[in-house]
Each structure stands twice: as structure tokens, then as C-alpha cells.
mmCIF file of C-alpha atoms in Angstrom:
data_model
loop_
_atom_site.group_PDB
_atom_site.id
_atom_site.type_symbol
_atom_site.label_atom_id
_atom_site.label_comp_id
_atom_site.label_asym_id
_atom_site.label_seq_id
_atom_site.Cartn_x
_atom_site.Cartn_y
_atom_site.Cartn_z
ATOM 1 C CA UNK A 1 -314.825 32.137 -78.952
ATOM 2 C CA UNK A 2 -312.999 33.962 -76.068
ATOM 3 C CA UNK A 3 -314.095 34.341 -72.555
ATOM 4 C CA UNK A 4 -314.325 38.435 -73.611
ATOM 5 C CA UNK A 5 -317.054 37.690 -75.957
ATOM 6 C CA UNK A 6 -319.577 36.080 -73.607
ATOM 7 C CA UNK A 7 -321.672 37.457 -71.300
ATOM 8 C CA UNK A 8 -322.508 35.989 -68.067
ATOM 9 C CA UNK A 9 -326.316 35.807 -68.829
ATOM 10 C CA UNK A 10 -325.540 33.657 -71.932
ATOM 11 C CA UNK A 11 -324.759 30.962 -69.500
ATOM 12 C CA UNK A 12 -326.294 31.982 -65.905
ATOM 13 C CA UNK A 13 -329.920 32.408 -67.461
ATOM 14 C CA UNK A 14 -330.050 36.344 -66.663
ATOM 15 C CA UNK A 15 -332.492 38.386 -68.009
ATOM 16 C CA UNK A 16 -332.689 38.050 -72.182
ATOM 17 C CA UNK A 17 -334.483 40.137 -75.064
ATOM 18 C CA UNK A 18 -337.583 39.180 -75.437
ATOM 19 C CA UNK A 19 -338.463 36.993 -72.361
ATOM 20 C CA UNK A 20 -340.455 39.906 -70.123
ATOM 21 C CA UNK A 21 -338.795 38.594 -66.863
ATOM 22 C CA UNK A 22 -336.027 38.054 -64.453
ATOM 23 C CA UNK A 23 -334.719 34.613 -64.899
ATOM 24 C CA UNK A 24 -332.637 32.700 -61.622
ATOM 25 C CA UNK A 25 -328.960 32.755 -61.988
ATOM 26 C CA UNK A 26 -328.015 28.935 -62.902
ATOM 27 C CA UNK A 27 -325.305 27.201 -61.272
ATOM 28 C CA UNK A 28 -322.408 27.358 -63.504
ATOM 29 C CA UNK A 29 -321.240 23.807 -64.868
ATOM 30 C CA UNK A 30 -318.319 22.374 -66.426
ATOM 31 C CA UNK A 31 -320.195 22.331 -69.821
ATOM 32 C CA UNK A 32 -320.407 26.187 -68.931
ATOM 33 C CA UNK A 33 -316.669 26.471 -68.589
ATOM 34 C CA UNK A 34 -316.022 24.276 -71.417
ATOM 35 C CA UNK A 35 -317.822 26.558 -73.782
ATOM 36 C CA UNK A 36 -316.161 29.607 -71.987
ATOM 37 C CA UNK A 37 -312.489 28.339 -72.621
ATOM 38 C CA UNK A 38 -312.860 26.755 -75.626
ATOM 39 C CA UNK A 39 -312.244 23.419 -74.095
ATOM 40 C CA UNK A 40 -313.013 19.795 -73.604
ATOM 41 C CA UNK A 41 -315.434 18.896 -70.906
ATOM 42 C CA UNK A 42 -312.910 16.464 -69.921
ATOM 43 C CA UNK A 43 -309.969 19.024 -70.210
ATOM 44 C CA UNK A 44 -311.748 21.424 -67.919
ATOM 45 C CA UNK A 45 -312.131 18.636 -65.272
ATOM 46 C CA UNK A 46 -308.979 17.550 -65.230
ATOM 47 C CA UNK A 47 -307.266 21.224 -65.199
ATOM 48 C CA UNK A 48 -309.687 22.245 -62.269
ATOM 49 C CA UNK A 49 -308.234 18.480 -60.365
ATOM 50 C CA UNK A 50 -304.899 20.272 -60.879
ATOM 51 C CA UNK A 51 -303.567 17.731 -63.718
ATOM 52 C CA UNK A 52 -300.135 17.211 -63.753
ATOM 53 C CA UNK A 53 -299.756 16.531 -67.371
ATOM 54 C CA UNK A 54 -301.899 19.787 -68.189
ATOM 55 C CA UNK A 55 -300.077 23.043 -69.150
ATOM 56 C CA UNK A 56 -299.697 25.899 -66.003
ATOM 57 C CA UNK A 57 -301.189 28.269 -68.108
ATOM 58 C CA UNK A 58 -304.164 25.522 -69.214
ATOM 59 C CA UNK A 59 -305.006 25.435 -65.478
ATOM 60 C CA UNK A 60 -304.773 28.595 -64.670
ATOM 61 C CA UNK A 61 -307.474 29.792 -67.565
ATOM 62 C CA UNK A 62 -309.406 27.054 -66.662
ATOM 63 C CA UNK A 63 -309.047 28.790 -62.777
ATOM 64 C CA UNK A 64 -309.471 32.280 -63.314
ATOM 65 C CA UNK A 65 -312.426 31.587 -65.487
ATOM 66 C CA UNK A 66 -314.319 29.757 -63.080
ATOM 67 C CA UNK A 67 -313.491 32.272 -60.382
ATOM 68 C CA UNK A 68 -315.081 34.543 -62.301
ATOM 69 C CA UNK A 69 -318.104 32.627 -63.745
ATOM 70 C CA UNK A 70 -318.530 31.559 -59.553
ATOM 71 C CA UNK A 71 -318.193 28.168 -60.472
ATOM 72 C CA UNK A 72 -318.241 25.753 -57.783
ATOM 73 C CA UNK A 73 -317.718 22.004 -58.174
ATOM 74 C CA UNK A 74 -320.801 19.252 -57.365
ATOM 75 C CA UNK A 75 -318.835 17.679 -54.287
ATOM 76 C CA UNK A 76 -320.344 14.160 -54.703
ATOM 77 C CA UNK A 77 -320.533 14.727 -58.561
ATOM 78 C CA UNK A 78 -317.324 15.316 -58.164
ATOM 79 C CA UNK A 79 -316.354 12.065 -55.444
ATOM 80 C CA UNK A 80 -318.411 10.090 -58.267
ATOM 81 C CA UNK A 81 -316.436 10.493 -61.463
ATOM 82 C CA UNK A 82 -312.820 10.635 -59.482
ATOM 83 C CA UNK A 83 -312.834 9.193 -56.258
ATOM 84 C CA UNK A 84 -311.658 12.539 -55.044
ATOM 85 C CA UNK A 85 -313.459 15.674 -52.413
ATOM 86 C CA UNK A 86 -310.893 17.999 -53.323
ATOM 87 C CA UNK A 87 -311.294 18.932 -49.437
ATOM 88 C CA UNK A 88 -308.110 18.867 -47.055
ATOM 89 C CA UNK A 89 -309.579 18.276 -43.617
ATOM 90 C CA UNK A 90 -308.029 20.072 -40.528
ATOM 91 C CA UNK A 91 -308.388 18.287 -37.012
ATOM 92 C CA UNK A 92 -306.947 20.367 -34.459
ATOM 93 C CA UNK A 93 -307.088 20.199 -30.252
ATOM 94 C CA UNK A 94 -308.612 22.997 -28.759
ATOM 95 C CA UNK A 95 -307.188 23.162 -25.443
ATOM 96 C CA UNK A 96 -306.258 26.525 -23.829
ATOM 97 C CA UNK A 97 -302.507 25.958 -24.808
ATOM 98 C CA UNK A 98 -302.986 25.573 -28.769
ATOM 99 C CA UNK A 99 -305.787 28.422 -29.425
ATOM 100 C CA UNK A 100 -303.189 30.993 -29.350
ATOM 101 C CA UNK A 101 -301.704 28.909 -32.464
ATOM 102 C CA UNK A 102 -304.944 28.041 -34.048
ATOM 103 C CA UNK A 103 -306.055 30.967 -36.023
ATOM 104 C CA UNK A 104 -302.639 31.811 -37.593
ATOM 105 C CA UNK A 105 -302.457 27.788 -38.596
ATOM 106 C CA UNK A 106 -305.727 28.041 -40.381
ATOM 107 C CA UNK A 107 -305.230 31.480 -41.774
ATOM 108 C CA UNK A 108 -301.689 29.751 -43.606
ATOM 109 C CA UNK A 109 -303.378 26.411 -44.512
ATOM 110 C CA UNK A 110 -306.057 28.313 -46.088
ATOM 111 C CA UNK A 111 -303.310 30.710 -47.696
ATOM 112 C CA UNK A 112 -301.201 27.702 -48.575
ATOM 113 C CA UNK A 113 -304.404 26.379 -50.308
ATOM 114 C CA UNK A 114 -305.144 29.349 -52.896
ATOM 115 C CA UNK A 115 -304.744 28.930 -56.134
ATOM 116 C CA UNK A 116 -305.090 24.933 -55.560
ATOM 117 C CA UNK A 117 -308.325 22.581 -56.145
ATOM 118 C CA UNK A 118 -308.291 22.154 -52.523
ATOM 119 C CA UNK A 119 -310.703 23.012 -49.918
ATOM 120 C CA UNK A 120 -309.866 23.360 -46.325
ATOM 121 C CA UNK A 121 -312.744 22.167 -44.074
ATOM 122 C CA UNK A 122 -311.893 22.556 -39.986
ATOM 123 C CA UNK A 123 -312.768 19.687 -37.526
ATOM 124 C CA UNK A 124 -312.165 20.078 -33.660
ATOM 125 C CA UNK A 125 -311.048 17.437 -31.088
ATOM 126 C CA UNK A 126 -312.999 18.126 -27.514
ATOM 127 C CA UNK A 127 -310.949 18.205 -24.594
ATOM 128 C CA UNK A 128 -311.227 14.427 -23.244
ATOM 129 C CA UNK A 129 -312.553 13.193 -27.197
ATOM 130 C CA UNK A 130 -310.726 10.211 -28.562
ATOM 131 C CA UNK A 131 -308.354 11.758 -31.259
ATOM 132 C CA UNK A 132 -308.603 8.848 -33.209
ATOM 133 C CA UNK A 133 -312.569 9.251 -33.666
ATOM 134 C CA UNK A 134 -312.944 11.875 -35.989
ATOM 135 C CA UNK A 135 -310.067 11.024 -38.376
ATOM 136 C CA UNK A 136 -312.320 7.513 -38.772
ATOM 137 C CA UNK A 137 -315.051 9.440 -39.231
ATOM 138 C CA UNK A 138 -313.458 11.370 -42.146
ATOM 139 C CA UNK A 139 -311.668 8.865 -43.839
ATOM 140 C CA UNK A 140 -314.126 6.149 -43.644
ATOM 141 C CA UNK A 141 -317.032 8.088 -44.850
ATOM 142 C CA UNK A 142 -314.785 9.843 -47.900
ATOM 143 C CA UNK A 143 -315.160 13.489 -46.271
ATOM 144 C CA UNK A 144 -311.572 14.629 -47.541
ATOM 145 C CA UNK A 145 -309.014 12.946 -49.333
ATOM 146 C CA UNK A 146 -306.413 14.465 -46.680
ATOM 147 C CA UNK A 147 -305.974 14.949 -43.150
ATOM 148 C CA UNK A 148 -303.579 17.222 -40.762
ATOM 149 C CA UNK A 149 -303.619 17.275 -37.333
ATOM 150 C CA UNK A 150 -301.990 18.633 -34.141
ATOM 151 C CA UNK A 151 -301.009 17.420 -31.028
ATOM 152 C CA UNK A 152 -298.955 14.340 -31.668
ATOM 153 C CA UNK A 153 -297.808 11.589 -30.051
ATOM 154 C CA UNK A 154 -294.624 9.319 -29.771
ATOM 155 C CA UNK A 155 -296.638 6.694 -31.117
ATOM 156 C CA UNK A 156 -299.739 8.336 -32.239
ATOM 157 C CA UNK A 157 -302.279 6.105 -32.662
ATOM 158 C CA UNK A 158 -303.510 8.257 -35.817
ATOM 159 C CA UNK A 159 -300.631 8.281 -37.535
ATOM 160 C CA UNK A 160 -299.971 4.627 -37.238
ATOM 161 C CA UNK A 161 -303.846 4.356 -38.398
ATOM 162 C CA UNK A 162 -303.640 6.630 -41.178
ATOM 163 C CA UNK A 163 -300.148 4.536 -42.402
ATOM 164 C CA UNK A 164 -301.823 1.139 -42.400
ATOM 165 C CA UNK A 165 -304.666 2.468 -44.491
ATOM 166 C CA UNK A 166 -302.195 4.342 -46.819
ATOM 167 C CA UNK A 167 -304.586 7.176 -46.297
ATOM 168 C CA UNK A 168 -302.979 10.455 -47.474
ATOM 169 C CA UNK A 169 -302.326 12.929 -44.085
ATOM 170 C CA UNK A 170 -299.422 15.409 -42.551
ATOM 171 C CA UNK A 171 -298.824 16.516 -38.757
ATOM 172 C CA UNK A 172 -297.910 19.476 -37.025
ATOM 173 C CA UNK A 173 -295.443 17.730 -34.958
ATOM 174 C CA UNK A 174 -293.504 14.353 -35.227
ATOM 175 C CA UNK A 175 -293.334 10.512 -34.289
ATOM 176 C CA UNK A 176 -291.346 7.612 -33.971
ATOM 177 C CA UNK A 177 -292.062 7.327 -37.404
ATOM 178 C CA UNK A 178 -291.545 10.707 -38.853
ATOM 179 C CA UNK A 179 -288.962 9.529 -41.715
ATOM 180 C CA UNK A 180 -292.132 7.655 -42.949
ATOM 181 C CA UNK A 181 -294.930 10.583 -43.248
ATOM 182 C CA UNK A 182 -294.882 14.482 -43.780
ATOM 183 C CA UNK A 183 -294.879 16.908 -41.263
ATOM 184 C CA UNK A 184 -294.120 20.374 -40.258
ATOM 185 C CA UNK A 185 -292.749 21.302 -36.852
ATOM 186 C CA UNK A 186 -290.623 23.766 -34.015
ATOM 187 C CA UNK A 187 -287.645 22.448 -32.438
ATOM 188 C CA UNK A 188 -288.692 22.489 -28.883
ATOM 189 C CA UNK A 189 -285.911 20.475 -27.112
ATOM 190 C CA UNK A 190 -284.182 23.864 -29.383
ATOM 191 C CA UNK A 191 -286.439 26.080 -27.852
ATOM 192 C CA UNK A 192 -286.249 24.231 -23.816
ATOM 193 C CA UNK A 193 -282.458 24.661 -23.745
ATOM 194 C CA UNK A 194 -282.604 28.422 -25.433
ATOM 195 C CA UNK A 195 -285.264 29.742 -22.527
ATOM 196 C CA UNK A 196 -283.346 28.340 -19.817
ATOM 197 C CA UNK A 197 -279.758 29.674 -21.290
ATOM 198 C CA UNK A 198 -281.562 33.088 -21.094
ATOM 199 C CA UNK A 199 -282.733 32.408 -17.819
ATOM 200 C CA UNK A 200 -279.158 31.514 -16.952
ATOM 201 C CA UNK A 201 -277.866 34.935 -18.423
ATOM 202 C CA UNK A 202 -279.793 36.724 -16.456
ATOM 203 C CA UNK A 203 -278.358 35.262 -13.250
ATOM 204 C CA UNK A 204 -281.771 33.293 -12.378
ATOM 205 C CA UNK A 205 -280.411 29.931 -10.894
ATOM 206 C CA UNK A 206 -284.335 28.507 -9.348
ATOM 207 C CA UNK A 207 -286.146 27.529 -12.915
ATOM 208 C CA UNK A 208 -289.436 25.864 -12.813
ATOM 209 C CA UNK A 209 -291.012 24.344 -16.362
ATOM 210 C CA UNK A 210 -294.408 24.519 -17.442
ATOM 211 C CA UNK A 211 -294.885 21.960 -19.892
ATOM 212 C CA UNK A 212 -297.422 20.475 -22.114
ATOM 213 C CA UNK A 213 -298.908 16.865 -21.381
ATOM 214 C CA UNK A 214 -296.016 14.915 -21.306
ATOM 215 C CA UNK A 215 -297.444 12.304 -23.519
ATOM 216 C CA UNK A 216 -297.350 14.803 -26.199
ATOM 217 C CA UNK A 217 -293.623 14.664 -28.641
ATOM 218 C CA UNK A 218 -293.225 18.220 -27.944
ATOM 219 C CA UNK A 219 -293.527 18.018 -24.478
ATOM 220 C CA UNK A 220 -291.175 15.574 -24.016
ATOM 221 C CA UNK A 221 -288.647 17.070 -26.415
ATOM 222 C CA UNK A 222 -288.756 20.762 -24.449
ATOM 223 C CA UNK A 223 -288.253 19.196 -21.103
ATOM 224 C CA UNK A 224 -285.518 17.287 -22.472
ATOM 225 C CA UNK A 225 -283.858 20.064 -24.165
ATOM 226 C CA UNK A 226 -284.578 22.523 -21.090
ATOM 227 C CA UNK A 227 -282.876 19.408 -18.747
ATOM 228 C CA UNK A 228 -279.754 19.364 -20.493
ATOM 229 C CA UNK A 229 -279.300 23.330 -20.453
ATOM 230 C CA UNK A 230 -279.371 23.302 -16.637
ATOM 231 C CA UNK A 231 -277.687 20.335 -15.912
ATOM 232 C CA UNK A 232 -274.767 21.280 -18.348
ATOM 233 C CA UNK A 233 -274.730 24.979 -16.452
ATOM 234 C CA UNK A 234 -274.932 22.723 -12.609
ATOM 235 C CA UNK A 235 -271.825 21.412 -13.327
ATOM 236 C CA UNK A 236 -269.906 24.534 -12.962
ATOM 237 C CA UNK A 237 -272.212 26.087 -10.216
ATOM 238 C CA UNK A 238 -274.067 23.016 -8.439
ATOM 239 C CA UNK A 239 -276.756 26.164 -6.954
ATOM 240 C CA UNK A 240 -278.430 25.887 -10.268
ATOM 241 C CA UNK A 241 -281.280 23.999 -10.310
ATOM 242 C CA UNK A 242 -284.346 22.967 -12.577
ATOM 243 C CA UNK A 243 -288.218 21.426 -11.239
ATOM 244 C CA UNK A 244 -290.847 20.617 -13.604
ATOM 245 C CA UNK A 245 -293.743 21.450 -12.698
ATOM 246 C CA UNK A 246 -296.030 18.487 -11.186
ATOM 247 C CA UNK A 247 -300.086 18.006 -11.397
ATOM 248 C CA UNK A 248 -300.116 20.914 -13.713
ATOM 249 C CA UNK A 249 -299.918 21.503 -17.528
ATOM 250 C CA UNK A 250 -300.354 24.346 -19.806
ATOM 251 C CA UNK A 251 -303.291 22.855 -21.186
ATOM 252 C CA UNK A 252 -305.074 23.144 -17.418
ATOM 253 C CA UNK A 253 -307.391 25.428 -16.939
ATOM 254 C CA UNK A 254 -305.785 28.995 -15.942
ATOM 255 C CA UNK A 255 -306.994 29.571 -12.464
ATOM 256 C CA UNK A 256 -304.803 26.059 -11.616
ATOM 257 C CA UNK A 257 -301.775 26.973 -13.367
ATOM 258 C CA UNK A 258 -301.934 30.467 -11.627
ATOM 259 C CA UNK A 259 -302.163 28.896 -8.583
ATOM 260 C CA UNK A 260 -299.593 26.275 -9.346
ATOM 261 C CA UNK A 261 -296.879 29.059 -9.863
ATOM 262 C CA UNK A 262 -297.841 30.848 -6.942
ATOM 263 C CA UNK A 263 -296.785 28.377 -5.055
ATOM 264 C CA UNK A 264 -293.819 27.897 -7.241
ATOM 265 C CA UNK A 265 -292.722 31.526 -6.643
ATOM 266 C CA UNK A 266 -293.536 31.085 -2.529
ATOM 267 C CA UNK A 267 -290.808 28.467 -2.473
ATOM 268 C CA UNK A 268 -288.105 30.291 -4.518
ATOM 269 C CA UNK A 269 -288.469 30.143 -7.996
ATOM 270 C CA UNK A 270 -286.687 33.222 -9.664
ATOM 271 C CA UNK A 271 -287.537 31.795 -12.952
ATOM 272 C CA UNK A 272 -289.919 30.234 -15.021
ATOM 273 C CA UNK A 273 -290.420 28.905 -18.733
ATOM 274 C CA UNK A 274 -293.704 28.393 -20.272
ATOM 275 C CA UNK A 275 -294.325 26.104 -23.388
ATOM 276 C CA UNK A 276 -297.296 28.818 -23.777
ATOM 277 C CA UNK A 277 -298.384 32.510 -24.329
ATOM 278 C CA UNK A 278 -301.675 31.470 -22.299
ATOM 279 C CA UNK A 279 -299.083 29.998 -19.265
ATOM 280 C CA UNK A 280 -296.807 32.922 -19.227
ATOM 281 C CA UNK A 281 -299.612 35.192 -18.621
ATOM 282 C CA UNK A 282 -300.635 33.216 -15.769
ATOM 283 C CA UNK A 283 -297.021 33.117 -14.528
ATOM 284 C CA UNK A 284 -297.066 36.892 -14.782
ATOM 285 C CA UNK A 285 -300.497 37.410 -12.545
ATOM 286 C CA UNK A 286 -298.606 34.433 -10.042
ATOM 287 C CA UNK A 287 -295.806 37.126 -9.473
ATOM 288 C CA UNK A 288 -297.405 39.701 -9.337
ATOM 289 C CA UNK A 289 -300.162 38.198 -6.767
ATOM 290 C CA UNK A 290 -297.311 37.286 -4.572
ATOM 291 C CA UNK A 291 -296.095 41.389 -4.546
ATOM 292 C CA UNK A 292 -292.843 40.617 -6.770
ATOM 293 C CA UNK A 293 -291.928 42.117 -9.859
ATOM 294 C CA UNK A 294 -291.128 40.772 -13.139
ATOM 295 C CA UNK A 295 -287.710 41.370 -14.365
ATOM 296 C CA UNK A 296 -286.585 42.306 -10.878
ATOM 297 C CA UNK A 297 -287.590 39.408 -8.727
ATOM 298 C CA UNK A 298 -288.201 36.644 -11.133
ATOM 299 C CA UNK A 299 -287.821 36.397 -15.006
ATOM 300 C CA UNK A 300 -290.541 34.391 -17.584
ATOM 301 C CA UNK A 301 -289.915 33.068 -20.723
ATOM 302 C CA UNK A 302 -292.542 31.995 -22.964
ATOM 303 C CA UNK A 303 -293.517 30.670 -26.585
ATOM 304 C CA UNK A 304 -295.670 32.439 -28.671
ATOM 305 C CA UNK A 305 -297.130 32.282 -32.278
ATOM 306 C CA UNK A 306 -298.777 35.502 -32.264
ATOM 307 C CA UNK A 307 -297.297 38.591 -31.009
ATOM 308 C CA UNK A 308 -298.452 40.119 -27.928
ATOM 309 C CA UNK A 309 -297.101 39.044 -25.369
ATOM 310 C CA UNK A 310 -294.252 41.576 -24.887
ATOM 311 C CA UNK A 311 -297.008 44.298 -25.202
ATOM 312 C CA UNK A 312 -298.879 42.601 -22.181
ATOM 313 C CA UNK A 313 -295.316 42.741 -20.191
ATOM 314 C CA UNK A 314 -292.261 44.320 -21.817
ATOM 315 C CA UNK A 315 -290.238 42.688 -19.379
ATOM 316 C CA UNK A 316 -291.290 38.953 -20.551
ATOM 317 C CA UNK A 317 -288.809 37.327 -22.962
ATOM 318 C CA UNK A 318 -290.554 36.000 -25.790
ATOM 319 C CA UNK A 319 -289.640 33.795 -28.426
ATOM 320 C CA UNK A 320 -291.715 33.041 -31.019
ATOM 321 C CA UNK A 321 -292.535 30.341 -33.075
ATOM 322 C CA UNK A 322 -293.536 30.637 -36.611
ATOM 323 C CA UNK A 323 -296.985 28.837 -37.356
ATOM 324 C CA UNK A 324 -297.383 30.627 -40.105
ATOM 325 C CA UNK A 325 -294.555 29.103 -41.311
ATOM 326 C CA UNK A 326 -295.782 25.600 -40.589
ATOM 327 C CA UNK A 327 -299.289 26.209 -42.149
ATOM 328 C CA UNK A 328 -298.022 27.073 -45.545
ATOM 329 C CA UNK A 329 -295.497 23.558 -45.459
ATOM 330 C CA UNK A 330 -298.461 21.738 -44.472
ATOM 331 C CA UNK A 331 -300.767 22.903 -46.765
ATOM 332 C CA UNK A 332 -298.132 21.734 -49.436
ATOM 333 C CA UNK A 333 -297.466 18.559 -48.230
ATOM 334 C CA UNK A 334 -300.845 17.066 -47.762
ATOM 335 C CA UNK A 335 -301.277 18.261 -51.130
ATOM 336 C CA UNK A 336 -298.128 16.162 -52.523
ATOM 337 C CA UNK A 337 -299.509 12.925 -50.358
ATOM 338 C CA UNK A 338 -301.722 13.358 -52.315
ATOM 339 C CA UNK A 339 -301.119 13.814 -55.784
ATOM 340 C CA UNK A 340 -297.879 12.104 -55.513
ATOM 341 C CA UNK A 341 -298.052 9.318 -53.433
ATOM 342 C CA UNK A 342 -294.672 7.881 -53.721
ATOM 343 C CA UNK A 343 -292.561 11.090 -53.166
ATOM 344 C CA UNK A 344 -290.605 11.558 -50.318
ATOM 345 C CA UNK A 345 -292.556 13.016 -47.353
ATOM 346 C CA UNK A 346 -292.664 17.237 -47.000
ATOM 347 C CA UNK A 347 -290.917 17.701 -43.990
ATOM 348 C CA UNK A 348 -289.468 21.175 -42.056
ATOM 349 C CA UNK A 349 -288.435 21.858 -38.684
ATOM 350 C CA UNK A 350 -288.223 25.251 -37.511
ATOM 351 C CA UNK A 351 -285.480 25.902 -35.092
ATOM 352 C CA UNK A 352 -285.557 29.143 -33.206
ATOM 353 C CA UNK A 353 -282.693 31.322 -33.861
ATOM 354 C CA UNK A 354 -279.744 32.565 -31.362
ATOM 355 C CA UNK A 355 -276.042 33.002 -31.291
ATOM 356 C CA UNK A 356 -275.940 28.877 -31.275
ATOM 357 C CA UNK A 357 -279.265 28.418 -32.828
ATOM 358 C CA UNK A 358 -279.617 29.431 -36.466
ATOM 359 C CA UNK A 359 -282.682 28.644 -38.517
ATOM 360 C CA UNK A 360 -282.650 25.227 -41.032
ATOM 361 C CA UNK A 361 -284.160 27.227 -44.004
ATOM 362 C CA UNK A 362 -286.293 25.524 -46.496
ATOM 363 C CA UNK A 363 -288.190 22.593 -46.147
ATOM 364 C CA UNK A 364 -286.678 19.572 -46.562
ATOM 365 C CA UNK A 365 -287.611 18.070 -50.047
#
């Protein structure tokens, strides 16, 4: 029997000869798709958990024939006969300084997940939250059987969690011990010494830095990267200076950071580089609060993920970083932490590209 020859009310209890009435549409089962395919129960199960000994084109009937029949698994059912949710969880910050990034990282994981078993479901930290909280919450009540998550740390307490428990997981960002898990990330010590180089070119010589919280990896890496830039250019003109921006972060709430650079810009600063979209916009209403102009009187540079920012101010140089990118390498390795636990880690760092800088390519396997 082929899929061709059945109709969908021979299995969804539609309307048949005879019975004088509209029946309920029933769920769709594996039975259903066994009989469909012409295969096992068993087969069907293991083809729609992505089997590795299973043919490609075994799996993908199996797929396309449950796409089409609507089928959609029994989640504890499912947790029940393999241990498994077949759900990739997603806990991401939601600070003012990452929601620029968000959407395009769940429109890639969720990209990076079709055609897979795998399910994203989206779980946000609260500003102030313990980030450790709702990764126990997942993993010790068998919501997902992977995690990813932003906003690392040095030592992150999650990852270090996650590790001891063997508990599959990937990061947008690194660690201390980033040789030991997967992770996807952009080279911001890369992208701190690249802003401030352009700064440079452009004869600004009075650079402030608005960074993330500097217990954050990235943080530290783009004021380490931006640190080096300026004191390497010092050397040969000692007028060339670089201030980080104190009691402020681009995760603060705009009105402070616009104020902040105000009063950057009232003591000289002809130049400023934002780990942000959200903070170079507020550097851009700073300037133009205190009467300059941007591109005359000062210069920004800023970080985006999604492109707007040089239609808000042409003048703004703008690099961007790829989160797309990053989604679609995360999605595939929490799926190989998975399904192959003792493979080397998916890792990939994105490094933004100039005359010095060129892109690493493909992730590292």
C-alpha cells in the first residue's frame, strides 16, 4: 500500500459512506503512519527520533508523511518509551543590549531545526533572575533534552553545572572551558581593536567605550581588544587616548547611557564605540543634544545583528555581526551533544572581516 492510495479519512475518522454524520478528525498515531509507509511501528519511531542507523531516505518518508498526515508526537508518550522530549530549550537574557540579537537568533535556531525531530521551546532570564534557575528547572524536571544560552561568563556557573551533570547544552559565547563544550560565537576583542582602528583613521584621538557588564566573556574580550588598538597607536602619538566608560553599561536603561555620553562628549570625546545598536543610538541623540554633529564633530561605531542602523544615521560606522550565522551552528551542535555524545564539541567563531581581519570560515568540526 502507498501513501497515494489512502485517504486521510481512512485514518483521521472523516466523514464515511454510510455513517449519516461528521465524525472528529483523530489525532494521527504512529500506528497511523506505520500503515501509511508500509512500516514497522518501531521503524517509524525510530526514523521520526532521527536514527542514525536508518536510511536518509527511510526518515525522510517517514517525515514528509507525517507532515502531511499533521502528525504530532505524545510528548510524555514520547519521554516514556525513550527518555527523550525531542525539545531543544532556548534561555536567553533579555536586557536592552541583546533584543536587537534575539529575534534573528531564534528565527536561525528554529531554521537550523527544520527538517530535524527537534523542537525549539524559548525560556527568558529576567533582568536581576539567577541564570542558573531556569536551566535547573529544565533539566531537572526533563523539559528538553538540550539547552543553549546567552550571556556567558568566564566561569559560568551554568556551564560548569550543565558539565558535572553531563547534561547535553551549547552557548552563544565562551568560557574558561570552551575546549570542553560547544559553542558558537563573534570575536569581540576582533571587533574592539577593528572600531577603534577606524576611529583612529578617521583622525579621532578622544575614544570612550561602551561596554557590556564586564563580568560577561565578551565584555571583557572587546575592552581588551579595543585597549590594545589604542595603546599600540599611543606609542607613536602619546595624544591618543582611550576611557571606558564607568557606572554605565549597554545593558542600562537608555535614558542613563544617553546621559552618560553626554557628559562624555562635554569633556572631549570625539569618539565613541558601542558593543550595541541600542547604545549607538543613544550615543547619536548624546551628540546631537549637545549641538554637535556626527561625522563632523565626533564619530560612533557600533555592533549590530540586524541592519538598520546606518539607515537611522548614514554617518554611523557599523559593523555587523552575524547571528544568523551563530543560530544555525547552534542549532547543530546541541543537536550532536546530543545524539553523539562523545564527538568533539561544534564550535565557530566569527571574526569580523577587514584588511587584517578575514573571516575563519566553517565551523570548526
Amino acid at each position: 500500500m502507498t501513501i497515494q492510495a489512502l485517504r486521510a479519512t481512512d485514518f483521521w475518522g472523516g466523514r464515511h459512506a454510510g455513517d449519516g454524520r461528521n465524525a472528529a478528525p483523530a489525532r494521527p498515531t504512529l500506528k497511523t503512519l506505520a500503515q501509511a509507509t508500509g512500516l514497522a511501528v518501531a521503524t517509524v519511531s525510530r526514523a521520526l527520533a532521527d536514527a542514525p542507523d536508518l536510511r536518509p531516505d527511510t526518515k525522510a518518508l517517514v517525515r514528509r508523511v507525517a507532515a502531511e498526515m499533521g502528525y504530532v508526537p505524545n510528548r510524555a508518550g514520547l519521554r516514556l518509551r525513550t527518555g527523550r522530549t525531542q525539545v531543544i530549550a532556548l534561555v536567553i537574557g533579555t536586557e536592552q543590549s541583546v533584543m536587537n540579537n534575539t529575534a534573528q537568533l531564534i528565527v536561525s535556531l528554529a531554521a537550523g531545526l527544520r527538517g530535524t525531530p527537534y523542537h525549539l521551546n524559548m525560556t527568558p532570564v529576567l533582568r536581576g533572575e539567577d541564570p542558573l534557575r531556569p536551566i535547573r528547572h529544565i533539566v531537572e524536571n526533563g523539559l528538553a533534552d538540550a539547552v543553549i544560552f546567552n550571556q556567558t561568563r568566564p566561569r559560568d556557573p551554568r556551564v560548569a553545572w550543565l558539565m558535572e551533570r553531563g547534561f547535553p547544552f551549547a552557548t552563544h559565547g565562551r568560557t574558561i572551558w570552551s575546549d570542553r563544550h560547544p559553542w558558537a560565537d563573534y570575536d569581540n576583542e576582533a571587533f574592539g581593536a577593528l572600531a577603534v582602528r577606524r576611529l583612529l583613521a578617521r583622525g579621532r584621538k578622544r575614544i570612550a567605550l561602551l561596554a557590556p557588564p564586564l563580568e560577561q566573556t565578551y565584555a571583557r574580550a572587546f575592552v581588551r581588544g579595543a585597549t590594545a588598538a589604542a595603546e599600540a597607536a599611543a606609542a607613536a602619538d602619546p595624544g591618543i587616548s582611550l576611557r571606558l566608560l564607568r557606572g554605565i553599561t549597554s545593558d542600562s536603561p537608555g535614558a542613563e547611557v544617553q546621559a552618560a555620553l553626554e557628559r562624555a562628549f562635554a569633556r572631549g570625546a570625539d569618539g565613541l564605540v558601542s558593543a550595541s545598536s541600542a547604545g549607538g543610538m543613544a550615543a547619536v541623540a548624546a551628540l546631537e543634544a549637545r549641538g554637535l554633529l556626527l561625522g563632523r564633530d565626533a564619530d560612533i561605531v557600533a555592533k549590530e545583528a540586524i541592519p538598520f542602523l546606518s539607515l537611522f544615521r548614514r554617518d554611523l560606522i557599523v559593523l555587523r555581526e552575524d547571528v544568523e550565522r551563530a543560530g544555525t551552528v547552534l542549532a547543530r551542535a546541541a543537536i550532536r551533544a546530543i545524539t553523539e555524545p562523545d564527538a568533539p564539541p561544534l564550535q565557530d567563531l566569527e571574526v569580523p572581516a577587514d584588511d587584517e581581519l578575514q573571516d575563519q570560515g566553517e565551523p570548526r568540526t
